[in-house]
């Protein structure tokens, strides 16, 4: 296999971080050299996540970004929003490729970042260099970049299900409704009443209606596809559903002119031709249960011609294509290895 | 308590039928005299549903509509679609008040019925007499009627969450998107692969996109509120979610003119003033877990003013306000007893 | 209905407390006059539990036991273990009947209490007057008592499934294995990692193996049935299962002499003859789904004659027969009203 | 990588079969040449299991054992009980190594087979050659065998959690109680009322008490460890729990003489030293959530010295170590490749 890249994962005691550890541990070109966690520093990874017993021998350590850059050839940061700004800058300064899973470098417009995240941005100049880490849209730029901001889980589904329509100028931007549903792991690993089992089970919770922070990412990318920044404003409603993993996003839009469903599907096929991680569905409808543990984004396009709406459905595993898997996909590109390395295993079913 | 009404429940081995038995057994003015089921005829109700052991002593019998009319003062029919046409006619001929839980008498336009249900209607003249059994919209007509067609589970939520907007002419009819999510009991009690536990668990399934049969009910009622039959065409996407009971409906619409959220909420409050079974939410968002086992429809109105959408959320228990409870609410009106009789218990939590 | 008893419920922001509120609100002889909660004092009950919106108008208040005794004819205390010792004493001093849902007055032997609960008992003399609130075993004593200690959820199932064997001296006391499984509401409403949805879902957790505090209650009561205190030592393993409500207890024992299954079942039938809340099963096996929201304890007796074991299965709703319902059943006895008042509704299914 | 073994999988449209396909597709030394299914013959594997879309290109075909032997170097049979007898014989006659996942060749005593499976055995002479496919107990024999009968899911957990005690003669054979809990995928993929989502969710179902067909396997293997066939009779109670995957087995036994827990744990460590797929737990208790999708059997040993019982807990993924993974582990041995080939990926969490 040749020499392996030394990999550091910061913020690895959350679910996305643990998923990075899982995928990196099985990645044929990676060898993990450091995993950090503020709250679990000093503990064995396998005592926090017994699933790693016998597989991952590391201990969590506290984050020391400078030191980390010396022990790793490539760095994943899965830190909370706003906490990633400085560590990214330190890694970049050290010349190491970074995939940042937080929102800190996703939004090109610093004002929009500061408005939605209620925090100043300490490195606005780095935002210019950061690439939004959705390989299906930005493959070439990712491959050339040192700093990739990995997309949010909801935006991954929402952008991929709508991208072909926007790229071709077919969608009426003012008609976009995105109704998304996520498993509870999307809320992270910190206990709170909303995620307490008896509250979240036999429950279905819309939240942050019209106010979720993933909204501006979606708008940035869809606008970008139209070459018209700021031209798209979507309404986005996330819901918490009683399952562990998976996002299902149902997006509605009207077309600028009538189309046949078959033509629309041809257009999607063309747009995603050769994409390893986008699967297009017709008779079967995408469902999170088909993509558990995998890096796929499954997309289906349907038409309610009676009512005049296109309905697209996308499913991702929020922790893989919606987080850790996509981050590795981008890093593979940055490191010049095949894009799907370490990401080819089938999902378990059921 | 005075004399009780003798009640027959046909089709009681499904979930909606069992819920009718549960509620009727505890109803202070009802005494159950017959429960029918083709597939369980001859078995004790409590052997099919052990939850009734010690509470309901009846046996299931095969359906014989004429005979039934002699043993009951009021009749609930929870039969499959198309199977209810004749039994309803027989009960009506016998002069007995009927609440029909099937779709057979919900649609005023027989052509629309035949198109969506792929079956002829044998009693189109009876359609004219039938009242759509949503008391919040048709209370007076229900009270005077002998034949009430109880609404579908999804339409109950969808109509109630949108009715005030349509009644006031505020909604732009071409902008209505209804994204609804249902627990699996909504699919009935017949086993099939889609509802097999390992398939339906950790799963989220959109189905019948743009083609669900509850769509024309919603359009009929919203059009009716505008006094303009046929004027409303909605896109409706149901989803199956891994919970037993409950529907959450998220509906999107644009207004004919901008409004303040507070004014909109005032309008809902006014529209539903005095309604026993509609609860309006503001800070807390409706969630099926708050209405389990109850006849409430919880409604919340939110505004994404940035994107120009009104987002309404409604929650019902698909087997109560979406089926058995609403049927009893209507029957109470038809029998001249207080509308909430037998429907006042709080839901269990969690 | 005549005059109603004024009821106070202390510790009502937990799940057992909320269930007391639900059942008391529908109880024909009760009127709630006070509900307390330290952490939610000042909030409306219906804002903490939206399920009560439109049904329960009270506000939570801080607990002031003396004042409470003046505003209530009967008092339920659903406080944490060790926190109930003094409030009980105050209520008793004021002459008001008390059902205490904590463990503080369940164990007759103060040493055993202090050993298992790691706390001194401030009112050992009151322990002598307290009655263990399992009506099926202590009906007469409960009816005469002012202080009833309501059993734990696991012991309710375990004792009722084994009582006939011990009462008749048929069980070999050294062979008792109790393997019990509980829904997560049994762990209370305080969030913690073990009950965080993604951890508790698709999970099955044995805990406190051989060390659960409900063990001495079981031993006390089974020993008592043999008139030989201290003669029974059981091994008890609780498990957390991914459901909201319900306990299933599977208990194993060997008999002092061989018996026919039919004779054993006759013995159970005789023992529980006339018991309103114990249902005996044969072909169907008890399952928490048959008793949701109800005060039943369903019991089934089976025999593995090949291996020489009697296997008994019991199901209760941990929040009803395992907590609030049983407390009301006892209070009904204490107040001289029919034992099943307010406890007769069928469980919802599914 | 060298030449790959051509692999046939018969009965691949069930859950265990699909798991064989998943693991075989990722196995570095396997290439799948045929997958069979009677009911799905002619359909693409990826249309029956969309999770395989883009990964597995095969079509299901009808089973033709002779033809299969020509197209495969090694054969997995995941057929229903009794249906595997002849296909196994045909494969053996053709000289191809077979791992049979049915029960048809697990029991050495043909009378016991015929009694528990209510069917004659057509190839009793082959039973003598068959090896029970639990590598931790029969590694050498498996490696030399052409016919391996892969253990049932429950026995895998039960035998491994008790084996050290029996191998050392420490357990009192008449005291063994095995209380096991399984996710619903263990019941297979054919819909039935018991596995219908609304019935199996919020449900906990003991079944086949003292009568489950996995019992004689457990007794055969534990007796074998004592070198005293027929000496062990266990009582075994399986339960269906509302999760997709995973078995948790809680087994109770008394010792022939008192021991310290630390000595007992040393004994387990010694017994399982070097075993790749048995992980021993102490403070953390085994839980199916730690082994999802993996070939581990996690085992914990605890002692209730107060009551005089040893309590052991084992967790397996019923579809991996309890079926497909264990079958591959055995086949690896039979083919002379490293035992853990294709079985090293960490489980996903959560």
Short mmCIF file of N, CA and C in Angstrom, two decimals, chain B residues 232-318:
data_model
loop_
_atom_site.label_atom_id
_atom_site.label_comp_id
_atom_site.label_asym_id
_atom_site.label_seq_id
_atom_site.Cartn_x
_atom_site.Cartn_y
_atom_site.Cartn_z
N UNK B 232 -58.69 25.31 -5.70
CA UNK B 232 -57.47 25.04 -4.95
C UNK B 232 -56.88 23.70 -5.40
N UNK B 233 -55.65 23.73 -5.79
CA UNK B 233 -54.92 22.51 -6.11
C UNK B 233 -53.65 22.51 -5.27
N UNK B 234 -53.52 21.49 -4.43
CA UNK B 234 -52.37 21.46 -3.53
C UNK B 234 -51.44 20.33 -3.94
N UNK B 235 -50.18 20.46 -3.58
CA UNK B 235 -49.30 19.30 -3.69
C UNK B 235 -49.15 18.72 -2.30
N UNK B 236 -49.29 17.41 -2.24
CA UNK B 236 -49.36 16.75 -0.93
C UNK B 236 -48.43 15.54 -0.94
N UNK B 237 -47.49 15.52 0.00
CA UNK B 237 -46.55 14.40 0.09
C UNK B 237 -46.61 13.78 1.47
N UNK B 238 -47.14 12.57 1.55
CA UNK B 238 -47.12 11.88 2.84
C UNK B 238 -45.82 11.10 3.03
N UNK B 239 -45.42 10.96 4.29
CA UNK B 239 -44.23 10.20 4.64
C UNK B 239 -44.57 9.25 5.79
N UNK B 240 -43.98 8.08 5.75
CA UNK B 240 -44.15 7.12 6.84
C UNK B 240 -42.98 7.25 7.79
N UNK B 241 -43.25 7.52 9.07
CA UNK B 241 -42.16 7.67 10.03
C UNK B 241 -42.24 6.60 11.12
N UNK B 242 -41.09 6.26 11.69
CA UNK B 242 -41.06 5.13 12.63
C UNK B 242 -41.63 5.45 14.00
N UNK B 243 -42.93 5.66 14.04
CA UNK B 243 -43.62 5.78 15.32
C UNK B 243 -44.97 5.10 15.14
N UNK B 244 -45.62 4.78 16.23
CA UNK B 244 -46.88 4.05 16.12
C UNK B 244 -48.04 4.93 15.70
N UNK B 245 -48.18 6.05 16.36
CA UNK B 245 -49.35 6.91 16.19
C UNK B 245 -48.92 8.33 15.94
N UNK B 246 -49.81 9.06 15.29
CA UNK B 246 -49.60 10.49 15.19
C UNK B 246 -49.31 10.92 13.79
N UNK B 247 -49.85 12.09 13.46
CA UNK B 247 -49.54 12.75 12.20
C UNK B 247 -49.00 14.13 12.52
N UNK B 248 -47.95 14.50 11.83
CA UNK B 248 -47.50 15.88 11.85
C UNK B 248 -47.57 16.38 10.43
N UNK B 249 -48.28 17.48 10.25
CA UNK B 249 -48.43 18.05 8.91
C UNK B 249 -47.80 19.44 8.90
N UNK B 250 -46.87 19.63 7.98
CA UNK B 250 -46.22 20.93 7.84
C UNK B 250 -46.69 21.51 6.51
N UNK B 251 -47.40 22.62 6.57
CA UNK B 251 -47.97 23.18 5.34
C UNK B 251 -47.38 24.57 5.11
N UNK B 252 -47.08 24.83 3.86
CA UNK B 252 -46.45 26.08 3.43
C UNK B 252 -47.38 26.83 2.51
N UNK B 253 -47.47 28.15 2.69
CA UNK B 253 -48.22 28.91 1.71
C UNK B 253 -47.73 30.36 1.70
N UNK B 254 -47.97 31.01 0.59
CA UNK B 254 -47.68 32.44 0.48
C UNK B 254 -49.00 33.20 0.62
N UNK B 255 -48.89 34.40 1.15
CA UNK B 255 -50.08 35.21 1.38
C UNK B 255 -50.33 36.15 0.19
N UNK B 256 -51.57 36.54 0.05
CA UNK B 256 -51.88 37.49 -1.02
C UNK B 256 -51.29 38.87 -0.72
N UNK B 257 -51.05 39.13 0.56
CA UNK B 257 -50.41 40.39 0.94
C UNK B 257 -49.65 40.18 2.24
N UNK B 258 -48.60 40.95 2.49
CA UNK B 258 -47.82 40.75 3.71
C UNK B 258 -48.66 40.96 4.97
N UNK B 259 -48.36 40.17 5.99
CA UNK B 259 -49.05 40.32 7.28
C UNK B 259 -48.03 40.16 8.40
N UNK B 260 -48.38 40.72 9.54
CA UNK B 260 -47.59 40.46 10.75
C UNK B 260 -47.98 39.10 11.31
N UNK B 261 -47.00 38.41 11.88
CA UNK B 261 -47.30 37.12 12.49
C UNK B 261 -48.34 37.26 13.58
N UNK B 262 -48.23 38.33 14.37
CA UNK B 262 -49.18 38.49 15.48
C UNK B 262 -50.61 38.64 14.96
N UNK B 263 -50.77 39.35 13.83
CA UNK B 263 -52.11 39.50 13.26
C UNK B 263 -52.64 38.15 12.76
N UNK B 264 -51.73 37.38 12.18
CA UNK B 264 -52.12 36.08 11.67
C UNK B 264 -52.57 35.18 12.83
N UNK B 265 -51.83 35.24 13.91
CA UNK B 265 -52.20 34.42 15.06
C UNK B 265 -53.52 34.88 15.67
N UNK B 266 -53.74 36.17 15.67
CA UNK B 266 -55.04 36.67 16.15
C UNK B 266 -56.17 36.08 15.32
N UNK B 267 -55.93 36.08 14.04
CA UNK B 267 -56.94 35.56 13.12
C UNK B 267 -57.24 34.08 13.39
N UNK B 268 -56.21 33.31 13.66
CA UNK B 268 -56.43 31.89 14.01
C UNK B 268 -57.20 31.77 15.33
N UNK B 269 -56.79 32.59 16.29
CA UNK B 269 -57.47 32.55 17.59
C UNK B 269 -58.95 32.86 17.43
N UNK B 270 -59.22 33.85 16.63
CA UNK B 270 -60.61 34.23 16.40
C UNK B 270 -61.37 33.10 15.70
N UNK B 271 -60.74 32.54 14.67
CA UNK B 271 -61.40 31.50 13.89
C UNK B 271 -61.72 30.28 14.76
N UNK B 272 -60.84 29.95 15.66
CA UNK B 272 -61.03 28.74 16.46
C UNK B 272 -61.52 29.04 17.87
N UNK B 273 -61.99 30.24 18.10
CA UNK B 273 -62.49 30.59 19.43
C UNK B 273 -63.60 29.62 19.84
N UNK B 274 -63.49 29.09 21.02
CA UNK B 274 -64.52 28.20 21.53
C UNK B 274 -64.41 26.77 21.04
N UNK B 275 -63.48 26.51 20.15
CA UNK B 275 -63.33 25.13 19.67
C UNK B 275 -62.65 24.29 20.76
N UNK B 276 -63.33 23.24 21.15
CA UNK B 276 -62.85 22.39 22.23
C UNK B 276 -61.63 21.58 21.83
N UNK B 277 -61.51 21.25 20.53
CA UNK B 277 -60.47 20.30 20.13
C UNK B 277 -59.39 20.88 19.24
N UNK B 278 -59.37 22.19 19.14
CA UNK B 278 -58.24 22.81 18.43
C UNK B 278 -57.46 23.63 19.46
N UNK B 279 -56.19 23.32 19.60
CA UNK B 279 -55.34 24.07 20.52
C UNK B 279 -54.29 24.81 19.70
N UNK B 280 -54.13 26.09 19.98
CA UNK B 280 -53.17 26.90 19.23
C UNK B 280 -51.87 27.07 20.00
N UNK B 281 -50.75 26.87 19.31
CA UNK B 281 -49.44 26.93 19.92
C UNK B 281 -48.66 28.11 19.36
N UNK B 282 -47.75 28.62 20.17
CA UNK B 282 -46.86 29.67 19.67
C UNK B 282 -45.40 29.28 19.90
N UNK B 283 -44.94 29.40 21.13
CA UNK B 283 -43.51 29.11 21.38
C UNK B 283 -43.21 27.63 21.24
N UNK B 284 -44.08 26.82 21.79
CA UNK B 284 -43.94 25.38 21.64
C UNK B 284 -44.54 25.02 20.28
N UNK B 285 -43.93 24.08 19.60
CA UNK B 285 -44.43 23.66 18.29
C UNK B 285 -45.23 22.37 18.45
N UNK B 286 -46.36 22.27 17.76
CA UNK B 286 -47.14 21.02 17.85
C UNK B 286 -46.30 19.80 17.54
N UNK B 287 -46.60 18.73 18.22
CA UNK B 287 -45.83 17.49 18.11
C UNK B 287 -46.79 16.36 18.45
N UNK B 288 -46.77 15.29 17.69
CA UNK B 288 -47.71 14.20 17.99
C UNK B 288 -47.62 13.69 19.42
N UNK B 289 -46.46 13.89 20.07
CA UNK B 289 -46.36 13.32 21.42
C UNK B 289 -47.25 14.04 22.43
N UNK B 290 -47.74 15.22 22.08
CA UNK B 290 -48.61 15.93 23.03
C UNK B 290 -50.08 15.53 22.90
N UNK B 291 -50.43 14.76 21.89
CA UNK B 291 -51.86 14.52 21.67
C UNK B 291 -52.20 13.03 21.55
N UNK B 292 -51.28 12.19 22.05
CA UNK B 292 -51.51 10.74 21.93
C UNK B 292 -52.80 10.29 22.61
N UNK B 293 -53.63 9.62 21.87
CA UNK B 293 -54.86 9.08 22.43
C UNK B 293 -55.97 10.09 22.59
N UNK B 294 -55.74 11.33 22.15
CA UNK B 294 -56.74 12.38 22.36
C UNK B 294 -57.33 12.88 21.04
N UNK B 295 -58.39 13.65 21.17
CA UNK B 295 -59.10 14.17 20.00
C UNK B 295 -58.62 15.57 19.59
N UNK B 296 -57.52 16.01 20.14
CA UNK B 296 -57.04 17.35 19.79
C UNK B 296 -56.42 17.42 18.40
N UNK B 297 -56.59 18.56 17.79
CA UNK B 297 -55.73 18.95 16.67
C UNK B 297 -54.96 20.17 17.16
N UNK B 298 -53.66 20.01 17.34
CA UNK B 298 -52.81 21.12 17.78
C UNK B 298 -52.28 21.84 16.55
N UNK B 299 -52.38 23.16 16.56
CA UNK B 299 -52.00 23.95 15.39
C UNK B 299 -51.05 25.07 15.82
N UNK B 300 -49.99 25.25 15.07
CA UNK B 300 -49.08 26.38 15.28
C UNK B 300 -48.87 27.12 13.98
N UNK B 301 -48.81 28.45 14.06
CA UNK B 301 -48.61 29.28 12.88
C UNK B 301 -47.28 30.02 13.03
N UNK B 302 -46.43 29.90 12.03
CA UNK B 302 -45.11 30.52 12.07
C UNK B 302 -44.89 31.27 10.76
N UNK B 303 -43.94 32.16 10.75
CA UNK B 303 -43.72 32.93 9.54
C UNK B 303 -42.23 33.01 9.24
N UNK B 304 -41.90 32.68 8.01
CA UNK B 304 -40.53 32.87 7.56
C UNK B 304 -40.57 34.13 6.70
N UNK B 305 -40.52 35.27 7.37
CA UNK B 305 -40.74 36.51 6.63
C UNK B 305 -39.57 36.80 5.70
N UNK B 306 -38.41 36.31 6.04
CA UNK B 306 -37.25 36.48 5.17
C UNK B 306 -37.52 35.90 3.79
N UNK B 307 -38.11 34.69 3.78
CA UNK B 307 -38.36 34.02 2.51
C UNK B 307 -39.78 34.20 1.99
N UNK B 308 -40.63 34.81 2.82
CA UNK B 308 -41.98 35.08 2.34
C UNK B 308 -42.96 33.93 2.42
N UNK B 309 -42.78 33.06 3.39
CA UNK B 309 -43.68 31.92 3.52
C UNK B 309 -44.33 31.90 4.90
N UNK B 310 -45.60 31.52 4.92
CA UNK B 310 -46.23 31.14 6.18
C UNK B 310 -46.07 29.63 6.33
N UNK B 311 -45.64 29.22 7.51
CA UNK B 311 -45.47 27.79 7.78
C UNK B 311 -46.41 27.42 8.91
N UNK B 312 -47.35 26.52 8.63
CA UNK B 312 -48.24 26.07 9.69
C UNK B 312 -47.94 24.61 10.00
N UNK B 313 -48.08 24.28 11.27
CA UNK B 313 -47.80 22.92 11.73
C UNK B 313 -49.03 22.41 12.46
N UNK B 314 -49.48 21.21 12.11
CA UNK B 314 -50.61 20.62 12.82
C UNK B 314 -50.26 19.21 13.24
N UNK B 315 -50.74 18.83 14.42
CA UNK B 315 -50.53 17.46 14.92
C UNK B 315 -51.87 16.88 15.33
N UNK B 316 -52.12 15.66 14.90
CA UNK B 316 -53.30 14.91 15.37
C UNK B 316 -52.86 13.48 15.67
N UNK B 317 -53.63 12.82 16.49
CA UNK B 317 -53.50 11.37 16.61
C UNK B 317 -54.31 10.80 15.45
N UNK B 318 -53.64 10.12 14.55
CA UNK B 318 -54.32 9.65 13.35
C UNK B 318 -55.49 8.72 13.66
#
